PDB file of C-alpha atoms and ligand atoms in Angstrom:
ATOM      1  CA  MET Y  10       0.000   0.000   0.000  1.00  0.00           C
ATOM      2  CA  GLU Y  11       1.186   3.492  -0.737  1.00  0.00           C
ATOM      3  CA  LEU Y  12       2.812   5.004   2.353  1.00  0.00           C
ATOM      4  CA  LYS Y  13       0.934   8.302   2.205  1.00  0.00           C
ATOM      5  CA  SER Y  14      -2.439   6.563   2.337  1.00  0.00           C
ATOM      6  CA  GLN Y  15      -1.435   4.879   5.623  1.00  0.00           C
ATOM      7  CA  ILE Y  16      -1.261   8.248   7.365  1.00  0.00           C
ATOM      8  CA  ASN Y  17      -4.184   9.210   9.587  1.00  0.00           C
ATOM      9  CA  THR Y  18      -4.616  12.904   8.771  1.00  0.00           C
ATOM     10  CA  SER Y  19      -6.626  13.514  11.942  1.00  0.00           C
ATOM     11  CA  LYS Y  20      -3.628  12.448  14.082  1.00  0.00           C
ATOM     12  CA  LEU Y  21      -0.848  14.473  12.517  1.00  0.00           C
ATOM     13  CA  PRO Y  22       1.869  16.072  14.637  1.00  0.00           C
ATOM     14  CA  LYS Y  23       0.874  19.738  15.016  1.00  0.00           C
ATOM     15  CA  HIS Y  24       4.513  20.714  15.183  1.00  0.00           C
ATOM     16  CA  LEU Y  25       7.184  18.736  13.344  1.00  0.00           C
ATOM     17  CA  ALA Y  26      10.834  19.673  13.885  1.00  0.00           C
ATOM     18  CA  ILE Y  27      13.767  18.274  11.927  1.00  0.00           C
ATOM     19  CA  ILE Y  28      17.506  18.219  12.612  1.00  0.00           C
ATOM     20  CA  MET Y  29      18.780  18.026   9.043  1.00  0.00           C
ATOM     21  CA  ASP Y  30      22.084  16.203   9.432  1.00  0.00           C
ATOM     22  CA  GLY Y  31      24.520  14.279   7.235  1.00  0.00           C
ATOM     23  CA  ASN Y  32      25.226  16.573   4.273  1.00  0.00           C
ATOM     24  CA  GLY Y  33      28.986  16.353   4.741  1.00  0.00           C
ATOM     25  CA  ARG Y  34      29.069  12.560   4.973  1.00  0.00           C
ATOM     26  CA  TRP Y  35      26.768  12.250   1.971  1.00  0.00           C
ATOM     27  CA  ALA Y  36      29.196  14.308  -0.125  1.00  0.00           C
ATOM     28  CA  LYS Y  37      32.227  12.465   1.213  1.00  0.00           C
ATOM     29  CA  GLN Y  38      30.710   9.116   0.223  1.00  0.00           C
ATOM     30  CA  LYS Y  39      30.525  10.448  -3.306  1.00  0.00           C
ATOM     31  CA  GLY Y  40      34.074  11.756  -3.237  1.00  0.00           C
ATOM     32  CA  MET Y  41      32.794  15.319  -3.351  1.00  0.00           C
ATOM     33  CA  LEU Y  42      33.308  18.438  -1.230  1.00  0.00           C
ATOM     34  CA  ARG Y  43      31.008  19.139   1.735  1.00  0.00           C
ATOM     35  CA  ALA Y  44      29.458  22.052  -0.162  1.00  0.00           C
ATOM     36  CA  PHE Y  45      28.030  19.573  -2.672  1.00  0.00           C
ATOM     37  CA  GLY Y  46      26.197  17.883   0.187  1.00  0.00           C
ATOM     38  CA  HIS Y  47      24.757  21.174   1.397  1.00  0.00           C
ATOM     39  CA  GLU Y  48      23.558  22.040  -2.117  1.00  0.00           C
ATOM     40  CA  ASN Y  49      21.806  18.695  -2.422  1.00  0.00           C
ATOM     41  CA  GLY Y  50      20.338  19.096   1.033  1.00  0.00           C
ATOM     42  CA  THR Y  51      18.179  21.929  -0.283  1.00  0.00           C
ATOM     43  CA  LYS Y  52      16.253  19.409  -2.428  1.00  0.00           C
ATOM     44  CA  SER Y  53      15.298  17.545   0.720  1.00  0.00           C
ATOM     45  CA  VAL Y  54      14.174  20.811   2.295  1.00  0.00           C
ATOM     46  CA  ARG Y  55      11.765  21.271  -0.589  1.00  0.00           C
ATOM     47  CA  GLN Y  56      10.558  17.669  -0.211  1.00  0.00           C
ATOM     48  CA  VAL Y  57       9.696  18.044   3.475  1.00  0.00           C
ATOM     49  CA  VAL Y  58       8.221  21.531   3.109  1.00  0.00           C
ATOM     50  CA  GLU Y  59       5.892  20.438   0.300  1.00  0.00           C
ATOM     51  CA  GLY Y  60       5.206  17.063   1.885  1.00  0.00           C
ATOM     52  CA  SER Y  61       4.293  18.591   5.246  1.00  0.00           C
ATOM     53  CA  ALA Y  62       2.062  21.252   3.716  1.00  0.00           C
ATOM     54  CA  GLU Y  63       0.267  18.689   1.537  1.00  0.00           C
ATOM     55  CA  LEU Y  64      -0.466  16.517   4.574  1.00  0.00           C
ATOM     56  CA  GLY Y  65      -1.788  19.454   6.589  1.00  0.00           C
ATOM     57  CA  ILE Y  66       0.944  19.838   9.207  1.00  0.00           C
ATOM     58  CA  GLU Y  67       0.571  23.273  10.813  1.00  0.00           C
ATOM     59  CA  ASN Y  68       4.121  23.908  11.992  1.00  0.00           C
ATOM     60  CA  LEU Y  69       7.399  22.738  10.504  1.00  0.00           C
ATOM     61  CA  THR Y  70      10.672  23.846  12.078  1.00  0.00           C
ATOM     62  CA  LEU Y  71      13.992  23.088  10.393  1.00  0.00           C
ATOM     63  CA  TYR Y  72      17.393  23.292  12.094  1.00  0.00           C
ATOM     64  CA  ALA Y  73      19.502  24.859   9.374  1.00  0.00           C
ATOM     65  CA  PHE Y  74      22.436  26.417  11.247  1.00  0.00           C
ATOM     66  CA  SER Y  75      23.357  26.212  14.916  1.00  0.00           C
ATOM     67  CA  THR Y  76      25.222  28.709  17.097  1.00  0.00           C
ATOM     68  CA  GLU Y  77      27.951  26.034  17.259  1.00  0.00           C
ATOM     69  CA  ASN Y  78      28.125  25.826  13.461  1.00  0.00           C
ATOM     70  CA  TRP Y  79      29.864  29.249  13.446  1.00  0.00           C
ATOM     71  CA  ASN Y  80      32.942  27.291  14.542  1.00  0.00           C
ATOM     72  CA  ARG Y  81      33.158  25.469  11.199  1.00  0.00           C
ATOM     73  CA  PRO Y  82      35.799  26.449   8.621  1.00  0.00           C
ATOM     74  CA  LYS Y  83      35.153  29.997   7.342  1.00  0.00           C
ATOM     75  CA  LEU Y  84      34.655  28.821   3.779  1.00  0.00           C
ATOM     76  CA  GLU Y  85      31.982  26.297   4.764  1.00  0.00           C
ATOM     77  CA  VAL Y  86      30.121  28.945   6.785  1.00  0.00           C
ATOM     78  CA  LYS Y  87      30.265  31.254   3.780  1.00  0.00           C
ATOM     79  CA  THR Y  88      28.959  28.524   1.476  1.00  0.00           C
ATOM     80  CA  LEU Y  89      26.045  27.846   3.828  1.00  0.00           C
ATOM     81  CA  MET Y  90      25.140  31.541   4.066  1.00  0.00           C
ATOM     82  CA  ASN Y  91      25.291  31.965   0.278  1.00  0.00           C
ATOM     83  CA  LEU Y  92      23.135  28.886  -0.110  1.00  0.00           C
ATOM     84  CA  LEU Y  93      20.613  30.365   2.313  1.00  0.00           C
ATOM     85  CA  VAL Y  94      20.343  33.555   0.248  1.00  0.00           C
ATOM     86  CA  ALA Y  95      20.048  31.614  -3.025  1.00  0.00           C
ATOM     87  CA  SER Y  96      17.409  29.258  -1.581  1.00  0.00           C
ATOM     88  CA  LEU Y  97      15.318  32.118  -0.197  1.00  0.00           C
ATOM     89  CA  LYS Y  98      15.345  33.834  -3.597  1.00  0.00           C
ATOM     90  CA  LYS Y  99      14.469  30.610  -5.376  1.00  0.00           C
ATOM     91  CA  GLU Y 100      11.893  29.210  -2.960  1.00  0.00           C
ATOM     92  CA  ILE Y 101       9.805  32.302  -2.297  1.00  0.00           C
ATOM     93  CA  LYS Y 102       7.594  31.085  -5.153  1.00  0.00           C
ATOM     94  CA  THR Y 103       7.173  27.630  -3.567  1.00  0.00           C
ATOM     95  CA  LEU Y 104       6.159  29.358  -0.318  1.00  0.00           C
ATOM     96  CA  GLN Y 105       3.646  31.634  -2.029  1.00  0.00           C
ATOM     97  CA  ASP Y 106       2.192  28.861  -4.233  1.00  0.00           C
ATOM     98  CA  ASN Y 107       1.697  26.647  -1.181  1.00  0.00           C
ATOM     99  CA  ASP Y 108       0.390  29.431   1.110  1.00  0.00           C
ATOM    100  CA  ILE Y 109       3.288  28.958   3.569  1.00  0.00           C
ATOM    101  CA  LYS Y 110       4.372  31.616   6.052  1.00  0.00           C
ATOM    102  CA  LEU Y 111       8.085  31.843   6.835  1.00  0.00           C
ATOM    103  CA  LEU Y 112       9.480  32.619  10.286  1.00  0.00           C
ATOM    104  CA  ALA Y 113      13.022  32.447  11.630  1.00  0.00           C
ATOM    105  CA  ILE Y 114      14.361  31.768  15.126  1.00  0.00           C
ATOM    106  CA  GLY Y 115      17.875  32.313  16.409  1.00  0.00           C
ATOM    107  CA  ASN Y 116      20.356  35.100  16.844  1.00  0.00           C
ATOM    108  CA  LEU Y 117      19.501  36.556  13.445  1.00  0.00           C
ATOM    109  CA  GLU Y 118      21.635  39.661  14.010  1.00  0.00           C
ATOM    110  CA  GLU Y 119      24.681  37.411  13.649  1.00  0.00           C
ATOM    111  CA  LEU Y 120      23.791  36.511  10.061  1.00  0.00           C
ATOM    112  CA  PRO Y 121      25.588  38.292   7.220  1.00  0.00           C
ATOM    113  CA  LYS Y 122      23.692  41.473   6.211  1.00  0.00           C
ATOM    114  CA  LYS Y 123      22.628  40.049   2.861  1.00  0.00           C
ATOM    115  CA  ALA Y 124      21.171  36.895   4.395  1.00  0.00           C
ATOM    116  CA  HIS Y 125      19.420  38.865   7.131  1.00  0.00           C
ATOM    117  CA  LYS Y 126      17.876  41.230   4.603  1.00  0.00           C
ATOM    118  CA  GLU Y 127      16.707  38.465   2.252  1.00  0.00           C
ATOM    119  CA  LEU Y 128      15.227  36.592   5.193  1.00  0.00           C
ATOM    120  CA  GLN Y 129      13.318  39.652   6.433  1.00  0.00           C
ATOM    121  CA  GLU Y 130      11.971  40.209   2.919  1.00  0.00           C
ATOM    122  CA  VAL Y 131      10.608  36.673   2.568  1.00  0.00           C
ATOM    123  CA  ILE Y 132       9.140  36.828   6.085  1.00  0.00           C
ATOM    124  CA  GLU Y 133       7.384  40.086   5.188  1.00  0.00           C
ATOM    125  CA  LYS Y 134       6.116  38.811   1.825  1.00  0.00           C
ATOM    126  CA  THR Y 135       4.685  35.594   3.279  1.00  0.00           C
ATOM    127  CA  LYS Y 136       3.303  37.019   6.527  1.00  0.00           C
ATOM    128  CA  ASP Y 137      -0.363  36.599   5.544  1.00  0.00           C
ATOM    129  CA  ASN Y 138      -0.019  32.987   4.346  1.00  0.00           C
ATOM    130  CA  LYS Y 139      -2.159  30.556   6.305  1.00  0.00           C
ATOM    131  CA  ARG Y 140      -1.633  26.913   5.393  1.00  0.00           C
ATOM    132  CA  MET Y 141       1.573  26.181   7.314  1.00  0.00           C
ATOM    133  CA  ILE Y 142       4.204  28.036   9.329  1.00  0.00           C
ATOM    134  CA  LEU Y 143       7.732  27.125   8.262  1.00  0.00           C
ATOM    135  CA  THR Y 144      10.309  28.196  10.833  1.00  0.00           C
ATOM    136  CA  LEU Y 145      14.004  28.195  10.001  1.00  0.00           C
ATOM    137  CA  ALA Y 146      16.369  27.886  12.959  1.00  0.00           C
ATOM    138  CA  LEU Y 147      19.363  29.981  11.927  1.00  0.00           C
ATOM    139  CA  SER Y 148      22.262  30.806  14.174  1.00  0.00           C
ATOM    140  CA  TYR Y 149      20.024  29.055  16.681  1.00  0.00           C
ATOM    141  CA  GLY Y 150      21.046  27.559  20.004  1.00  0.00           C
ATOM    142  CA  SER Y 151      18.544  26.531  22.627  1.00  0.00           C
ATOM    143  CA  ARG Y 152      20.690  27.609  25.562  1.00  0.00           C
ATOM    144  CA  GLU Y 153      21.146  31.024  24.006  1.00  0.00           C
ATOM    145  CA  GLU Y 154      17.376  31.208  23.494  1.00  0.00           C
ATOM    146  CA  LEU Y 155      16.830  30.372  27.174  1.00  0.00           C
ATOM    147  CA  ILE Y 156      19.372  32.975  28.306  1.00  0.00           C
ATOM    148  CA  ASN Y 157      17.624  35.517  26.128  1.00  0.00           C
ATOM    149  CA  THR Y 158      14.263  34.499  27.598  1.00  0.00           C
ATOM    150  CA  VAL Y 159      15.512  34.881  31.176  1.00  0.00           C
ATOM    151  CA  LYS Y 160      16.877  38.333  30.336  1.00  0.00           C
ATOM    152  CA  LYS Y 161      13.625  39.525  28.758  1.00  0.00           C
ATOM    153  CA  ILE Y 162      11.562  38.299  31.710  1.00  0.00           C
ATOM    154  CA  SER Y 163      14.028  39.762  34.236  1.00  0.00           C
ATOM    155  CA  ILE Y 164      13.738  43.191  32.661  1.00  0.00           C
ATOM    156  CA  LYS Y 165       9.945  42.982  32.937  1.00  0.00           C
ATOM    157  CA  VAL Y 166      10.208  41.917  36.576  1.00  0.00           C
ATOM    158  CA  LYS Y 167      12.567  44.800  37.265  1.00  0.00           C
ATOM    159  CA  ASN Y 168      10.123  47.232  35.650  1.00  0.00           C
ATOM    160  CA  ASN Y 169       7.176  45.751  37.575  1.00  0.00           C
ATOM    161  CA  ILE Y 170       5.478  44.468  34.415  1.00  0.00           C
ATOM    162  CA  ILE Y 171       5.576  40.852  35.637  1.00  0.00           C
ATOM    163  CA  SER Y 172       5.673  39.700  39.234  1.00  0.00           C
ATOM    164  CA  PRO Y 173       7.897  36.671  39.962  1.00  0.00           C
ATOM    165  CA  GLU Y 174       4.969  34.674  41.455  1.00  0.00           C
ATOM    166  CA  ASN Y 175       3.185  34.858  38.111  1.00  0.00           C
ATOM    167  CA  ILE Y 176       5.994  33.303  36.084  1.00  0.00           C
ATOM    168  CA  ASP Y 177       4.610  30.063  34.684  1.00  0.00           C
ATOM    169  CA  GLU Y 178       5.016  27.938  31.549  1.00  0.00           C
ATOM    170  CA  SER Y 179       2.977  30.301  29.422  1.00  0.00           C
ATOM    171  CA  VAL Y 180       5.137  33.278  30.437  1.00  0.00           C
ATOM    172  CA  ILE Y 181       8.251  31.345  29.440  1.00  0.00           C
ATOM    173  CA  ASN Y 182       6.628  30.275  26.151  1.00  0.00           C
ATOM    174  CA  GLU Y 183       5.723  33.829  25.243  1.00  0.00           C
ATOM    175  CA  HIS Y 184       9.314  34.982  25.666  1.00  0.00           C
ATOM    176  CA  LEU Y 185      11.027  32.195  23.713  1.00  0.00           C
ATOM    177  CA  TYR Y 186      11.998  32.759  20.065  1.00  0.00           C
ATOM    178  CA  THR Y 187       9.278  30.234  19.187  1.00  0.00           C
ATOM    179  CA  GLN Y 188       6.712  32.359  21.059  1.00  0.00           C
ATOM    180  CA  ASN Y 189       3.299  30.863  20.614  1.00  0.00           C
ATOM    181  CA  LEU Y 190       4.197  27.912  18.389  1.00  0.00           C
ATOM    182  CA  HIS Y 191       2.747  24.641  19.629  1.00  0.00           C
ATOM    183  CA  ASP Y 192       5.158  22.333  21.542  1.00  0.00           C
ATOM    184  CA  VAL Y 193       7.072  19.973  19.249  1.00  0.00           C
ATOM    185  CA  ASP Y 194       5.171  16.683  18.785  1.00  0.00           C
ATOM    186  CA  LEU Y 195       7.663  14.892  16.570  1.00  0.00           C
ATOM    187  CA  LEU Y 196      11.401  15.475  16.253  1.00  0.00           C
ATOM    188  CA  ILE Y 197      13.225  13.792  13.384  1.00  0.00           C
ATOM    189  CA  ARG Y 198      17.019  13.602  13.129  1.00  0.00           C
ATOM    190  CA  THR Y 199      18.715  12.163  10.065  1.00  0.00           C
ATOM    191  CA  SER Y 200      22.200  10.665   9.584  1.00  0.00           C
ATOM    192  CA  GLY Y 201      22.181   8.182  12.471  1.00  0.00           C
ATOM    193  CA  GLU Y 202      23.272  10.614  15.185  1.00  0.00           C
ATOM    194  CA  GLN Y 203      21.139  10.284  18.284  1.00  0.00           C
ATOM    195  CA  ARG Y 204      21.527  13.621  19.988  1.00  0.00           C
ATOM    196  CA  ILE Y 205      19.720  16.942  20.252  1.00  0.00           C
ATOM    197  CA  SER Y 206      22.651  19.302  19.593  1.00  0.00           C
ATOM    198  CA  ASN Y 207      21.161  22.273  21.459  1.00  0.00           C
ATOM    199  CA  PHE Y 208      17.857  22.312  19.536  1.00  0.00           C
ATOM    200  CA  LEU Y 209      14.545  23.421  21.123  1.00  0.00           C
ATOM    201  CA  LEU Y 210      15.335  21.963  24.562  1.00  0.00           C
ATOM    202  CA  TRP Y 211      12.265  23.466  26.241  1.00  0.00           C
ATOM    203  CA  GLN Y 212       9.917  22.834  23.314  1.00  0.00           C
ATOM    204  CA  ILE Y 213      10.729  19.106  22.919  1.00  0.00           C
ATOM    205  CA  ALA Y 214       9.909  18.240  26.547  1.00  0.00           C
ATOM    206  CA  TYR Y 215       7.286  15.697  25.419  1.00  0.00           C
ATOM    207  CA  ALA Y 216       8.174  15.242  21.756  1.00  0.00           C
ATOM    208  CA  GLU Y 217       8.395  11.799  20.187  1.00  0.00           C
ATOM    209  CA  LEU Y 218      11.940  11.278  18.903  1.00  0.00           C
ATOM    210  CA  TYR Y 219      12.606   9.614  15.567  1.00  0.00           C
ATOM    211  CA  PHE Y 220      16.116   8.814  14.390  1.00  0.00           C
ATOM    212  CA  THR Y 221      16.940   7.528  10.925  1.00  0.00           C
ATOM    213  CA  ASN Y 222      20.228   6.556   9.288  1.00  0.00           C
ATOM    214  CA  VAL Y 223      19.206   8.257   6.035  1.00  0.00           C
ATOM    215  CA  LEU Y 224      21.578  11.132   5.248  1.00  0.00           C
ATOM    216  CA  TRP Y 225      19.794  14.441   4.786  1.00  0.00           C
ATOM    217  CA  PRO Y 226      20.317  14.840   0.987  1.00  0.00           C
ATOM    218  CA  ASP Y 227      18.696  11.408   0.501  1.00  0.00           C
ATOM    219  CA  PHE Y 228      15.637  12.288   2.627  1.00  0.00           C
ATOM    220  CA  THR Y 229      12.413  12.384   0.580  1.00  0.00           C
ATOM    221  CA  LYS Y 230       8.670  12.700   1.143  1.00  0.00           C
ATOM    222  CA  GLN Y 231       8.542   8.909   1.479  1.00  0.00           C
ATOM    223  CA  HIS Y 232      10.928   9.081   4.457  1.00  0.00           C
ATOM    224  CA  LEU Y 233       8.762  11.790   5.970  1.00  0.00           C
ATOM    225  CA  TYR Y 234       5.704   9.545   5.598  1.00  0.00           C
ATOM    226  CA  GLU Y 235       7.584   6.660   7.270  1.00  0.00           C
ATOM    227  CA  ALA Y 236       8.415   8.875  10.252  1.00  0.00           C
ATOM    228  CA  ILE Y 237       4.817  10.046  10.626  1.00  0.00           C
ATOM    229  CA  ILE Y 238       3.464   6.496  10.377  1.00  0.00           C
ATOM    230  CA  GLU Y 239       5.866   5.455  13.151  1.00  0.00           C
ATOM    231  CA  TYR Y 240       4.808   8.511  15.221  1.00  0.00           C
ATOM    232  CA  GLN Y 241       1.156   7.531  14.869  1.00  0.00           C
ATOM    233  CA  LYS Y 242       1.895   4.071  16.286  1.00  0.00           C
ATOM    234  CA  ARG Y 243       3.294   5.540  19.509  1.00  0.00           C
ATOM    235  CA  GLU Y 244       1.141   6.008  22.577  1.00  0.00           C
ATOM    236  CA  ARG Y 245       1.661   9.499  23.976  1.00  0.00           C
ATOM    237  CA  ARG Y 246       0.905   9.218  27.651  1.00  0.00           C
ATOM    238  CA  PHE Y 247       2.116  12.553  29.073  1.00  0.00           C
ATOM    239  CA  GLY Y 248       2.697  10.914  32.443  1.00  0.00           C
ATOM    240  CA  LYS Y 249      -0.629   9.126  32.613  1.00  0.00           C
ATOM    241  CA  THR Y 250      -1.213   5.380  32.414  1.00  0.00           C
ATOM    242  CA  SER Y 251      -2.124   3.570  29.237  1.00  0.00           C
ATOM    243  CA  GLU Y 252      -5.585   2.826  30.696  1.00  0.00           C
ATOM    244  CA  GLN Y 253      -6.252   6.509  31.289  1.00  0.00           C
ATOM    245  CA  ILE Y 254      -5.453   7.283  27.656  1.00  0.00           C
ATOM    246  CA  ASN Y 255      -7.653   4.580  26.134  1.00  0.00           C
TER     247      ASN Y 255
HETATM  248  C1  IPE D   6      23.990  19.189   8.289  1.00  0.00           C
HETATM  249  O1  IPE D   6      24.967  18.395   7.715  1.00  0.00           O
HETATM  250  C2  IPE D   6      24.063  20.634   7.848  1.00  0.00           C
HETATM  251  C3  IPE D   6      24.509  21.566   8.892  1.00  0.00           C
HETATM  252  C4  IPE D   6      24.798  21.247  10.107  1.00  0.00           C
HETATM  253  C5  IPE D   6      24.625  22.955   8.523  1.00  0.00           C
HETATM  254  P1  IPE D   6      26.446  18.362   8.258  1.00  0.00           P
HETATM  255  O2  IPE D   6      27.227  19.418   7.548  1.00  0.00           O
HETATM  256  O3  IPE D   6      26.483  18.429   9.726  1.00  0.00           O
HETATM  257  O4  IPE D   6      26.918  16.924   7.749  1.00  0.00           O
HETATM  258  P2  IPE D   6      27.812  15.862   8.532  1.00  0.00           P
HETATM  259  O5  IPE D   6      27.191  15.668   9.879  1.00  0.00           O
HETATM  260  O6  IPE D   6      29.175  16.448   8.625  1.00  0.00           O
HETATM  261  O7  IPE D   6      27.753  14.647   7.686  1.00  0.00           O
HETATM  262  C1  IPE D   7      23.143  20.074  14.132  1.00  0.00           C
HETATM  263  O1  IPE D   7      24.005  19.383  13.278  1.00  0.00           O
HETATM  264  C2  IPE D   7      22.849  21.426  13.583  1.00  0.00           C
HETATM  265  C3  IPE D   7      22.099  21.426  12.338  1.00  0.00           C
HETATM  266  C4  IPE D   7      21.544  20.401  11.748  1.00  0.00           C
HETATM  267  C5  IPE D   7      21.942  22.716  11.743  1.00  0.00           C
HETATM  268  P1  IPE D   7      25.559  19.282  13.587  1.00  0.00           P
HETATM  269  O2  IPE D   7      26.133  18.381  12.547  1.00  0.00           O
HETATM  270  O3  IPE D   7      26.158  20.620  13.695  1.00  0.00           O
HETATM  271  O4  IPE D   7      25.551  18.582  15.019  1.00  0.00           O
HETATM  272  P2  IPE D   7      26.700  17.923  15.880  1.00  0.00           P
HETATM  273  O5  IPE D   7      27.719  18.978  16.132  1.00  0.00           O
HETATM  274  O6  IPE D   7      27.261  16.789  15.081  1.00  0.00           O
HETATM  275  O7  IPE D   7      26.021  17.446  17.110  1.00  0.00           O
HETATM  276 MG1   MG D   8      26.420  17.013  11.191  1.00  0.00          MG
END
């Protein structure tokens, strides 16, 4: 049976997040430079963006560049930033055609001017789109996000806008980069690594984790369907017993 038809569209993850990993190894296997892997990774981005929108997933968040990735060789960082600009220019049409709104999370000020400007433009142009919110995590680190959140809340406490007794989960949520996005339901990581690498630590508190050996440039809609089918087989108990759920 076709994989897509096995998906129960009334039980989709509201928020799907993906750690897109393995571009470098994919290129190396082919005797090519890492940049070749990154270029081919953009095809997989299109696959999951279209695939998620077609299914009816409301939020898709992609880890594209971490705060730690700034420590890579200068030339690789430059390649990734140029690729970001080129992809934004090229994919704005895909976003508009599919009614997808773009957001970005991370320390965006750190991005090269050109990338920052292009990003802001696409965010502005797609701001009224309704079908799906695509969030790119760029220069993103979860610990940095949490530090930033603590600072913002502290300033409000200092200025008597928030009182410490009233700080609860919703206050934290409102001050994260992800603001009012739903908690992550399903987190996919490609390339066989089984770690979180400083991604959405608060937001994945109760996410289902899915690891696959597929390297990111090989990841297609079919792999996305496989992950969602597996997700739908899991019983999400949120601390309760199985009997309470059923
Ligand atoms: C993911 O692929 C892309 C980024 C982290 C920007 P990698 O570049 O990490 O590929 P591997 O892990 O070295 O194979
Ligand atoms: C995580 O991948 C960051 C992104 C996918 C953007 P890395 O390849 O940088 O992760 P580590 O360093 O191997 O954990
Ligand atoms: Mg990697």
